[in-house]
Amino acid sequence: MTMESDKNELNKPGKSRRDIIKSLATVPVLGAFAYGYYKKKKFDRNINAAILDDLGMDQGAPKHAVSASSGGKKIRIGIIGYGIRGTQLMKGAGFVHPDWIDSIRRAHEKNPADKRYPEYLEQEDLNIEVNGVCDIFDIRAERALDAAGNVGRKGTEAGREHKAKRYLTYKELLAAPDIDAVIIAAPDHWHGPITIEAARNGKHVYCEKPMTWTVEETYVVREEVKKNNIVFQLGHQGRQTESYFKAREAIQKNLLGDISLIEVTTNRNTPNGAWVYPIHPDASPENIDWKQFIGQAPWHDFSLERFFRWRCWWDYSTGLSGDLLTHEYDAMNQILDLGIPRYASSSGGIYYFKDGRTVPDVLQTVFEFPDKDLSMLYSASLASSKKRGKVIMGHDANMELGQSLTIMADRNSTRYAEKIKDKVIDLSRPIYSYIPGRKNVDAVSSATEQYFAGRGLLYTYRNGRRVDTTHLHIKEWLEAIRSGGKTSCNIDRGFEEAITAHMGTIAYREGRRTEWDADNEKII
Amino acid sequence: MSSISKSISYSKGQLSMLVTLRVLIGWHFLYEGFTKLANPDWSSIGFLLDSKGPFAGLFQGLANSPGMLNTVDFLNVYGLIAIGLGLILGALTRPAIIAGIVLLVFYYLSHPPFVGITYAAPTEGKYLWVNKNLIEMIALAVLYVFPTGRIIGLDRLFFGSTEN
């Protein structure tokens, strides 16, 4: 068939009435679509308005405590303890070992989806220099020096430069005139003594949690920090979590009604999660200052296990209470201003990791806050990773917290009774949800979206960048030093954290209910 | 050329069912496009990152490049809307059908319902090899070989009728 004959078979583009009617026959479908779309939007808007406006929640992202600038005076830092956490803190501060740059750069080249390398290069420069390092294990001290000298965040190709001085004892480091502030990431039993000494030397302190190892030193730390007027930040980086800001707002707006119970959990199931950390193959009594490690702890002969896995023994550690309960408690203290509980009781045991440890691997601690009419239950297992959330339970609604935040109305709520009856509130869906990185908050985000977010597949970036809360927490501390401002996890919050953790620990170890005598500030 | 522009004759029933199918698929595309356009937080990133199967790496790669992701999001939203309008109105019907098939091939390949693969996003049905993306894709292919745009549709106005 030729083109010619083909054309002849066809009708020419025509404008007859019949042509026009047939051409436009489906246009009314668009009218129906527009009507349906309008109805759907109106329905969603009404639900949103009926719920969110009524709740009075600000629909934007939370205001962040940390401002943008790191200008002004360069702050001179010392790091005490360059183990697992010390390395992470230095990374948050902007100093990493060239080895690590090599490894994340290789990972990025191999798999562009692995963004740790470009993201790390983008991490803000905090305008600090590391002048002193102290670690009692020579190999780690050497690595700390390499990291401190790696100002340009370069890989091993750039060679190593040592800019900081190594100190063999924390006391010598704290006496150094070219150090303004210290980051303390030593084992628990050293937190108190080093902080006290730092305060007496007028050095600002960022200390890892828990604040103290004994009850007694808690009072001294508070006194010395206040007396010497230093800026203190306790290492609960959760203070920088966006969803916690929103949670606090929601509680202040009374979305949950009367809160009677808080449930927080730890759910781990790996040797690393249970503090069975790797032992460095080259570690020996020759390169570890064992005597200094022991410090105020009871004497024990040299033990690599105890040195690298110190969290497993009460001799150096505060167990689950100090390591993990404190994070959960501090989050709730941030959101609810809980303060110190009146009573604590604990139970648990060493049920899975029968490796000679003295601290429990399963622990339940219940704190009572009679003046707030609520209980807080902490429940932990190091031998099951079954996910149990962080839940605040109120008469009108409950709130589940993680990276995101979800508030579900209670079927028997008084406040929402009418809306539930009128089907404005659907009990199977959140009345409020906040996902970090989202531009808007709403009550109608789709199930799929919630699902992705829950799995961390969505919105793990804020303003297009993944956020390292440790970095933000250090930054907040440095800005408080520069501007004389306040830190979010300051000495008063630290005091509350330490006393609360000690109450739980004593309750477990002595098998009794502990009580806080607020008038005399004593645990009885 | 010849097979495209040759006059076709359908029975009334055939024509009305084909046009109905075309309009309904168009509606589906249009609404998918509009809901994404209306949600300022919508992005294909979650869907792409959740890709599984032999092409997962390709789709995850798109999600991990901010430039590519923006392009994918843009093409997806406006592609869905344009295809939807094309199918409903019968305007540039054939290119709309082809573009629709291309999109559905991408959706299918990024989330193939193969044995042993599960996804984060909940699905509303049970699928083995065949899912609704595949069926919608083949339905569009049917519309390609049984064209109606130049009988009922704006294409008739601009390109002439193929009606016998």
XYZ file of C-alpha atoms in Angstrom:
688
model
C 0.000 0.000 0.000
C 1.402 3.363 -0.980
C 1.195 6.592 0.904
C -1.023 7.939 -1.800
C -3.655 5.294 -1.524
C -3.306 5.348 2.234
C -4.177 8.997 2.356
C -7.117 8.481 0.094
C -8.620 6.047 2.539
C -8.564 8.613 5.320
C -10.800 11.464 6.099
C -8.924 14.752 6.042
C -8.663 16.651 9.348
C -12.155 17.955 9.434
C -14.183 20.339 11.505
C -17.612 18.930 10.885
C -20.046 18.944 13.797
C -19.701 15.189 14.059
C -15.901 15.499 14.169
C -16.007 18.081 16.895
C -18.419 16.155 19.068
C -16.386 12.971 18.764
C -13.119 14.821 19.343
C -14.336 16.382 22.538
C -16.401 13.463 23.761
C -14.095 12.666 26.680
C -13.505 16.254 27.835
C -16.322 16.081 30.423
C -14.268 13.367 32.151
C -11.842 16.119 33.138
C -14.707 17.964 34.761
C -15.552 14.900 36.782
C -11.891 14.513 37.678
C -11.621 18.122 38.817
C -14.748 17.719 40.940
C -13.475 14.497 42.519
C -10.060 15.991 43.146
C -11.588 19.048 44.783
C -13.743 16.860 47.040
C -10.751 14.789 48.086
C -8.585 17.836 48.837
C -11.371 19.416 50.824
C -11.824 16.243 52.842
C -8.108 16.096 53.672
C -7.999 19.796 54.483
C -10.967 19.513 56.804
C -9.447 16.586 58.641
C -6.157 18.431 58.965
C -7.873 21.573 60.148
C -10.165 19.743 62.529
C -7.253 17.951 64.129
C -4.128 20.085 63.785
C -5.629 23.554 64.152
C -7.577 22.395 67.117
C -4.453 20.924 68.668
C -2.656 24.227 68.161
C 0.532 22.604 66.944
C 2.995 24.655 64.962
C 3.129 22.917 61.596
C 6.694 23.844 60.683
C 9.978 22.236 61.594
C 11.184 22.748 65.162
C 13.416 25.649 65.949
C 16.879 24.405 66.510
C 18.848 25.397 69.570
C 22.127 25.571 67.699
C 22.777 28.637 65.595
C 24.649 28.624 62.330
C 27.917 30.393 63.022
C 31.162 29.091 64.404
C 32.927 32.393 64.118
C 34.963 34.223 66.717
C 37.808 32.924 68.782
C 39.434 29.600 67.959
C 38.930 27.244 70.883
C 41.835 25.010 71.901
C 40.756 21.514 72.788
C 42.189 18.554 74.656
C 40.823 15.022 74.321
C 41.021 12.567 77.201
C 40.271 9.019 76.110
C 40.449 8.005 72.454
C 38.636 4.693 72.492
C 35.424 3.931 70.624
C 33.467 6.941 71.883
C 36.452 9.277 71.949
C 36.998 8.547 68.258
C 33.349 9.343 67.499
C 33.521 12.574 69.463
C 36.673 13.700 67.671
C 34.918 12.898 64.407
C 31.964 15.047 65.496
C 34.439 17.798 66.323
C 36.022 17.490 62.865
C 39.157 15.417 63.448
C 39.536 11.887 62.133
C 42.367 9.471 61.483
C 43.587 9.453 57.842
C 42.869 5.683 57.769
C 39.207 6.354 58.250
C 39.136 8.897 55.434
C 40.765 6.239 53.212
C 38.160 3.660 54.103
C 35.085 5.856 53.643
C 36.510 7.296 50.425
C 37.064 3.781 49.054
C 33.557 2.817 50.127
C 32.177 5.854 48.322
C 34.130 5.076 45.143
C 32.896 1.511 45.186
C 29.335 2.439 45.994
C 28.314 6.050 45.360
C 25.294 5.480 47.583
C 27.659 5.343 50.549
C 27.739 9.051 51.248
C 29.767 9.133 54.443
C 32.784 10.592 52.651
C 31.183 13.613 50.924
C 29.008 14.199 53.959
C 31.968 14.204 56.272
C 33.806 16.709 54.122
C 30.717 18.907 54.332
C 30.479 18.733 58.122
C 30.884 22.247 59.399
C 34.310 23.389 60.571
C 33.869 24.217 64.262
C 36.819 26.606 64.409
C 38.807 24.653 66.977
C 42.243 23.109 67.254
C 43.250 20.026 69.198
C 46.336 20.820 71.231
C 46.473 17.930 73.640
C 45.615 14.244 73.703
C 45.704 11.783 76.551
C 45.156 8.064 76.286
C 46.837 5.508 78.503
C 47.104 2.985 75.649
C 50.042 4.042 73.428
C 48.527 2.821 70.168
C 45.336 4.808 70.713
C 47.271 7.873 71.834
C 49.281 7.705 68.597
C 46.084 7.478 66.573
C 44.634 10.418 68.469
C 47.710 12.461 67.532
C 47.268 11.479 63.870
C 43.626 12.552 64.004
C 44.356 15.812 65.821
C 46.902 16.694 63.113
C 44.529 15.864 60.271
C 43.181 19.378 59.972
C 42.323 19.043 56.291
C 40.359 15.778 56.728
C 42.801 14.078 54.337
C 43.569 10.429 53.724
C 46.899 8.693 54.345
C 48.329 10.026 51.064
C 48.802 13.409 52.735
C 51.119 11.913 55.335
C 50.826 12.438 59.054
C 51.410 15.547 60.975
C 51.417 15.774 64.732
C 50.180 19.137 65.920
C 48.939 18.162 69.348
C 51.036 17.165 72.335
C 50.555 13.812 73.994
C 50.181 13.855 77.774
C 50.741 10.718 79.787
C 48.320 11.766 82.515
C 45.102 13.747 82.394
C 46.432 15.997 85.156
C 49.307 17.197 82.979
C 46.919 17.829 80.084
C 44.545 19.766 82.315
C 47.426 21.935 83.538
C 48.492 22.899 80.011
C 48.090 26.624 79.323
C 47.305 26.136 75.616
C 44.097 24.192 76.280
C 40.760 25.948 76.910
C 38.374 23.017 76.944
C 38.402 19.229 77.170
C 36.363 16.372 75.827
C 36.267 13.506 78.313
C 35.640 10.010 76.980
C 37.413 7.917 79.595
C 35.730 4.946 81.309
C 32.851 5.729 83.695
C 34.924 5.579 86.874
C 37.077 8.418 85.540
C 34.318 10.853 84.516
C 33.950 12.452 87.947
C 37.626 12.830 88.904
C 38.663 14.234 85.522
C 35.720 16.671 85.373
C 36.500 17.904 88.898
C 40.169 18.419 88.045
C 39.256 20.156 84.770
C 36.863 22.528 86.531
C 39.501 23.370 89.130
C 41.847 24.200 86.254
C 39.213 26.400 84.646
C 38.834 24.178 81.578
C 35.411 23.845 79.980
C 34.133 20.279 79.880
C 32.246 18.078 77.463
C 31.894 14.807 79.374
C 30.490 11.539 78.177
C 27.569 10.076 80.070
C 26.971 9.048 82.781
C 28.202 12.097 84.608
C 29.564 10.140 87.560
C 30.431 6.671 88.802
C 29.689 7.213 92.514
C 26.970 9.176 94.244
C 29.426 11.206 96.306
C 31.397 12.602 93.385
C 28.125 13.787 91.787
C 27.843 16.561 94.392
C 31.494 17.529 94.004
C 31.262 17.684 90.206
C 28.244 19.990 90.432
C 29.890 22.188 93.032
C 33.196 22.525 91.160
C 31.565 23.168 87.784
C 29.425 25.935 89.274
C 32.118 27.393 91.489
C 34.648 27.626 88.678
C 32.067 28.902 86.238
C 33.022 26.577 83.406
C 30.748 25.600 80.521
C 29.693 22.001 81.010
C 27.959 19.744 78.532
C 27.007 16.167 79.290
C 27.225 13.849 76.288
C 23.560 13.147 75.649
C 23.521 14.035 71.980
C 19.833 13.052 71.856
C 19.310 16.642 73.042
C 19.763 17.618 69.371
C 17.146 15.218 67.978
C 14.493 17.164 66.064
C 11.596 14.924 66.972
C 12.268 15.520 70.688
C 11.723 19.253 70.207
C 8.393 18.505 68.580
C 7.549 16.021 71.321
C 8.130 18.685 73.933
C 5.866 21.091 72.090
C 3.141 18.464 71.822
C 3.313 17.740 75.553
C 3.221 21.435 76.402
C 0.114 21.789 74.237
C -1.358 18.931 76.251
C -2.091 16.696 73.276
C -1.704 13.583 75.372
C -3.825 14.599 78.363
C -2.725 13.364 81.785
C 0.405 11.256 81.396
C 0.564 8.325 83.773
C 3.164 6.044 82.254
C 6.346 6.310 80.207
C 7.981 3.250 78.737
C 11.544 3.373 77.449
C 13.637 0.460 76.302
C 17.008 -0.862 75.158
C 16.875 -3.703 72.660
C 20.259 -5.031 71.612
C 21.402 -8.435 70.513
C 25.045 -8.370 69.456
C 28.301 -8.924 71.340
C 29.298 -5.357 70.527
C 25.980 -4.080 71.855
C 26.644 -6.079 75.024
C 30.058 -4.387 75.390
C 32.099 -7.419 74.272
C 34.376 -5.082 72.336
C 37.337 -6.336 70.282
C 40.679 -6.604 72.059
C 43.528 -4.898 70.218
C 45.974 -7.633 69.099
C 49.055 -5.569 70.010
C 47.856 -4.457 73.426
C 50.027 -5.483 76.367
C 51.134 -4.295 79.825
C 54.031 -2.572 78.023
C 51.816 -0.155 76.133
C 48.937 0.230 78.624
C 49.288 2.266 81.814
C 47.286 -0.209 83.876
C 47.792 1.515 87.193
C 46.321 4.699 85.864
C 43.421 2.765 84.356
C 42.509 1.350 87.782
C 42.434 4.773 89.429
C 39.857 4.769 92.213
C 38.599 1.276 91.232
C 39.484 -1.777 93.363
C 42.839 -3.271 92.384
C 42.846 -6.102 89.857
C 45.806 -7.613 88.041
C 46.356 -6.624 84.421
C 43.560 -7.896 82.203
C 43.065 -7.120 78.528
C 39.431 -8.112 78.861
C 38.843 -5.653 81.656
C 40.714 -2.922 79.835
C 38.836 -3.201 76.553
C 35.477 -4.403 77.918
C 35.397 -2.387 81.120
C 31.656 -1.746 80.807
C 31.049 -5.352 81.895
C 32.326 -4.770 85.447
C 30.921 -2.597 88.220
C 34.572 -1.901 89.096
C 34.735 0.641 86.254
C 31.254 0.813 84.836
C 27.715 1.794 85.717
C 26.197 -1.006 83.615
C 22.937 -0.568 81.742
C 21.867 2.248 84.075
C 24.779 4.507 83.259
C 25.337 3.535 79.658
C 21.858 3.270 78.186
C 19.162 4.100 80.710
C 20.695 7.561 81.016
C 20.073 8.288 77.306
C 16.439 7.285 77.662
C 15.970 9.166 80.904
C 17.634 12.278 79.539
C 15.361 12.229 76.477
C 12.324 12.130 78.755
C 13.801 14.775 81.020
C 14.298 16.972 77.975
C 10.721 16.457 76.819
C 8.904 16.425 80.167
C 11.184 18.212 82.664
C 10.954 15.156 84.888
C 13.688 16.017 87.348
C 14.822 13.408 89.863
C 12.337 10.627 90.656
C 11.119 10.034 94.207
C 11.567 6.259 94.141
C 13.383 3.653 92.082
C 13.208 -0.128 92.053
C 15.093 -2.506 89.788
C 15.344 -6.150 88.909
C 17.156 -8.206 86.305
C 20.186 -10.439 86.056
C 23.002 -11.873 84.004
C 20.933 -14.199 81.866
C 22.705 -14.486 78.538
C 26.264 -13.137 78.584
C 27.714 -15.470 81.193
C 31.239 -14.317 80.417
C 32.349 -13.342 83.881
C 30.724 -9.917 83.849
C 29.245 -8.463 87.010
C 26.718 -6.059 85.456
C 23.305 -7.384 84.386
C 22.394 -7.937 80.729
C 18.667 -7.771 81.441
C 17.387 -4.912 83.577
C 14.056 -3.393 84.512
C 13.989 -0.201 86.500
C 10.827 1.606 87.514
C 10.982 5.238 88.593
C 8.108 6.849 90.442
C 7.333 10.546 90.146
C 4.420 10.982 92.595
C 4.478 14.772 92.312
C 3.928 14.383 88.565
C 1.542 11.448 88.962
C 3.513 9.189 86.669
C 5.813 6.183 86.454
C 8.682 5.662 84.079
C 9.565 2.098 83.200
C 12.938 1.292 81.716
C 13.267 -2.192 80.296
C 16.435 -3.517 78.682
C 17.753 -6.701 77.176
C 21.148 -7.150 75.566
C 20.053 -10.484 74.112
C 17.054 -9.587 71.973
C 16.705 -6.865 69.409
C 12.906 -7.040 69.306
C 12.061 -3.415 68.702
C 10.162 -1.805 71.525
C 9.633 1.887 71.224
C 9.833 4.900 73.419
C 6.248 5.563 74.390
C 4.580 8.242 76.477
C 1.088 7.219 77.520
C -1.612 9.746 78.327
C -5.338 9.563 78.936
C -6.148 11.210 75.602
C -3.368 9.946 73.368
C -0.035 8.182 73.307
C 3.169 9.303 71.682
C 5.768 7.045 70.120
C 9.196 8.493 69.556
C 12.161 7.658 67.425
C 13.651 9.611 64.570
C 10.049 10.459 63.832
C 7.157 11.080 66.158
C 3.660 9.664 66.082
C 0.687 10.544 68.258
C -2.317 8.232 68.287
C -5.572 9.152 69.993
C -6.792 6.853 72.755
C -10.079 5.101 72.060
C -11.346 6.118 75.494
C -10.041 9.659 75.395
C -12.187 12.388 76.909
C -10.742 15.243 74.888
C -11.121 13.542 71.529
C -14.352 11.641 72.280
C -16.506 13.770 70.038
C -14.086 13.736 67.121
C -13.765 9.977 67.386
C -17.540 9.652 67.408
C -17.842 11.968 64.400
C -15.144 9.939 62.620
C -12.952 13.016 62.232
C -10.346 11.056 64.121
C -9.599 7.619 62.750
C -8.175 5.553 65.609
C -6.058 3.464 63.277
C -4.129 6.509 62.083
C -2.017 9.102 63.887
C -3.645 12.395 64.782
C -0.239 13.947 64.446
C 3.026 12.789 62.971
C 6.301 14.526 62.511
C 8.987 13.201 60.195
C 12.297 15.110 60.258
C 13.082 16.718 56.919
C 9.479 17.013 55.887
C 8.367 20.475 55.035
C 4.926 20.079 56.537
C 3.234 18.256 59.307
C -0.108 16.685 58.626
C -2.631 14.212 59.817
C -3.171 12.546 56.473
C 0.261 11.416 55.289
C -0.092 8.125 53.501
C 0.520 4.739 55.022
C 3.290 4.143 52.511
C 5.036 7.320 53.491
C 4.830 6.390 57.154
C 6.182 2.984 56.325
C 9.184 4.279 54.425
C 9.919 6.790 57.150
C 9.723 4.117 59.834
C 12.335 2.108 58.010
C 14.604 5.111 57.721
C 14.194 5.176 53.962
C 12.822 8.695 53.874
C 13.863 11.999 55.302
C 17.071 10.859 56.897
C 18.448 14.155 55.698
C 17.782 17.559 57.136
C 18.131 20.362 54.627
C 19.641 17.809 52.301
C 22.268 16.738 54.809
C 22.444 13.832 57.146
C 22.689 15.166 60.648
C 25.208 13.900 63.164
C 23.692 14.790 66.515
C 27.056 14.369 68.249
C 28.478 17.073 65.997
C 25.575 19.387 66.866
C 25.941 18.668 70.570
C 29.648 19.538 70.551
C 28.909 22.608 68.498
C 26.342 23.795 71.035
C 28.940 23.414 73.785
C 31.576 25.370 71.822
C 29.129 28.185 71.110
C 28.210 28.408 74.750
C 31.920 28.776 75.532
C 32.310 31.518 72.937
C 29.181 33.450 73.738
C 28.700 32.612 77.402
C 25.391 30.935 76.549
C 23.854 27.806 78.011
C 24.280 24.186 77.041
C 21.185 22.003 76.771
C 22.586 19.182 78.903
C 24.149 21.434 81.520
C 25.341 20.613 85.016
C 21.854 20.685 86.561
C 20.514 18.264 83.969
C 23.676 16.214 84.479
C 23.114 16.118 88.230
C 19.561 14.878 87.686
C 20.792 12.264 85.227
C 23.532 10.959 87.517
C 21.346 10.765 90.628
C 18.549 9.043 88.712
C 20.953 6.446 87.286
C 22.530 5.859 90.707
C 19.102 5.332 92.272
C 18.408 2.602 89.703
C 21.815 1.011 90.152
C 21.639 0.972 93.956
C 18.119 -0.455 93.784
C 19.428 -3.300 91.625
C 22.636 -3.993 93.539
C 21.079 -3.806 96.979
C 17.758 -5.335 96.013
C 15.738 -2.534 97.587
C 13.657 0.464 96.680
C 15.666 3.670 96.802
C 14.215 7.049 97.653
C 15.358 10.572 96.849
C 15.190 12.932 99.796
C 14.893 16.186 97.863
C 15.159 18.444 100.924
C 18.499 17.042 101.967
C 19.546 15.996 98.433
C 20.310 12.453 99.505
C 19.503 8.974 98.259
C 17.974 6.971 101.123
C 2.991 4.247 8.880
C 0.367 2.320 7.066
C -0.821 0.349 10.060
C -1.016 3.518 12.127
C -3.027 5.649 9.804
C -5.199 3.042 8.173
C -8.880 3.402 8.759
C -10.225 1.076 11.374
C -13.661 -0.149 12.037
C -14.862 -1.144 15.469
C -18.277 -2.208 16.572
C -19.982 0.244 18.931
C -19.297 -2.073 21.857
C -15.630 -2.487 20.960
C -15.116 1.239 20.564
C -16.875 2.196 23.775
C -14.927 -0.387 25.819
C -11.589 0.639 24.319
C -12.275 4.322 24.968
C -13.459 3.566 28.490
C -10.275 1.622 29.175
C -8.196 4.493 27.796
C -9.998 7.098 29.901
C -9.774 5.058 33.097
C -6.061 4.423 32.723
C -5.679 8.131 31.968
C -7.593 8.973 35.137
C -5.310 6.742 37.179
C -2.162 8.391 35.773
C -3.597 11.868 36.221
C -4.549 11.330 39.859
C -1.179 9.737 40.688
C 0.477 12.784 39.152
C -1.723 15.323 40.924
C -1.330 13.816 44.393
C 2.439 13.961 43.993
C 2.285 17.511 42.709
C 0.088 18.546 45.622
C 2.434 17.110 48.267
C 5.476 19.381 48.665
C 7.272 16.590 50.507
C 6.711 13.964 47.885
C 9.799 12.397 46.401
C 10.455 9.126 44.638
C 13.452 8.561 46.934
C 11.710 6.082 49.252
C 10.310 4.090 46.346
C 13.663 4.029 44.543
C 15.644 3.099 47.648
C 13.235 0.251 48.278
C 13.983 -1.211 44.814
C 14.726 -4.906 44.679
C 15.567 -7.435 42.006
C 18.132 -7.418 39.195
C 17.903 -3.656 38.506
C 17.830 -2.482 42.109
C 21.321 -0.976 41.849
C 20.296 1.240 38.949
C 17.232 2.622 40.709
C 19.018 3.095 44.016
C 21.740 4.925 42.125
C 19.129 7.370 40.842
C 17.913 7.952 44.387
C 21.416 8.619 45.612
C 22.242 11.320 43.134
C 20.426 14.540 44.098
C 20.503 15.817 40.497
C 19.133 12.606 39.050
C 16.560 12.346 41.803
C 15.194 15.807 41.030
C 15.012 14.923 37.350
C 13.267 11.634 38.086
C 10.794 13.368 40.405
C 10.067 16.069 37.841
C 9.649 13.649 34.927
C 7.524 11.355 37.024
C 5.088 14.008 38.276
C 4.684 15.884 35.007
C 4.972 12.699 32.962
C 2.076 11.146 34.867
C -0.042 14.270 34.427
C 0.754 14.647 30.712
C 0.128 10.968 30.019
C -3.105 11.098 32.007
C -4.369 14.116 30.046
C -3.255 12.565 26.762
C -5.163 9.366 27.430
C -8.327 11.003 28.697
C -8.499 13.607 25.935
C -7.121 11.382 23.208
C -4.465 13.990 22.511
C -1.148 12.698 21.124
C -2.580 9.401 22.229
C 0.113 7.146 20.833
C 3.098 8.999 22.309
C 1.148 9.113 25.606
C 0.631 5.353 25.465
C 4.305 4.709 24.743
C 5.410 7.024 27.552
C 2.937 5.310 29.876
C 4.348 1.907 28.980
C 7.905 3.180 29.594
C 6.951 4.462 33.071
C 5.209 1.212 33.933
C 8.221 -0.796 32.758
C 10.340 1.234 35.177
C 7.875 0.705 38.026
C 7.719 -2.993 37.289
C 11.470 -3.498 37.008
C 12.209 -1.510 40.153
C 9.738 -3.564 42.190
C 9.416 -6.921 40.413
C 7.078 -9.321 42.216
C 9.595 -12.156 42.147
C 9.741 -15.094 44.505
C 11.519 -14.227 47.725
C 11.386 -10.456 47.344
C 9.464 -8.359 49.842
C 9.077 -4.610 50.005
C 8.809 -2.015 52.725
C 5.707 -0.526 51.171
C 2.616 -2.541 51.933
C 0.801 -3.860 48.845
C -2.943 -4.266 48.625
C -2.897 -7.629 46.844
C -0.933 -10.809 46.266
C 1.338 -11.032 43.277
C 3.605 -13.599 41.677
C 5.416 -12.312 38.581
C 2.230 -10.640 37.435
C 1.203 -7.471 39.229
C -1.049 -4.529 38.428
C 1.784 -2.556 36.861
C 2.297 -5.360 34.357
C -1.411 -5.625 33.647
C -1.777 -1.868 33.177
C 1.264 -1.950 30.890
C -0.312 -4.649 28.714
C -3.640 -2.828 28.750
C -1.802 0.183 27.318
C -0.217 -2.098 24.712
C -3.721 -3.244 23.767
C -4.711 0.399 23.320
C -1.663 0.841 21.134
C -2.710 -1.870 18.725
C -6.382 -0.890 18.898
C -6.052 2.888 18.612
C -9.022 5.139 19.372
C -7.540 8.650 19.628
C -8.449 9.585 16.095
C -12.002 8.346 16.514
C -12.882 9.647 19.969
C -10.296 12.236 20.954
C -8.622 15.506 20.103
C -6.307 13.707 17.703
C -9.291 13.406 15.387
C -9.501 17.186 15.237
C -5.825 17.684 14.466
C -4.809 14.614 12.512
C -8.044 13.524 10.942
C -10.338 10.659 11.659
C -9.441 7.039 11.141
C -13.048 6.091 11.491
C -14.405 4.047 8.675
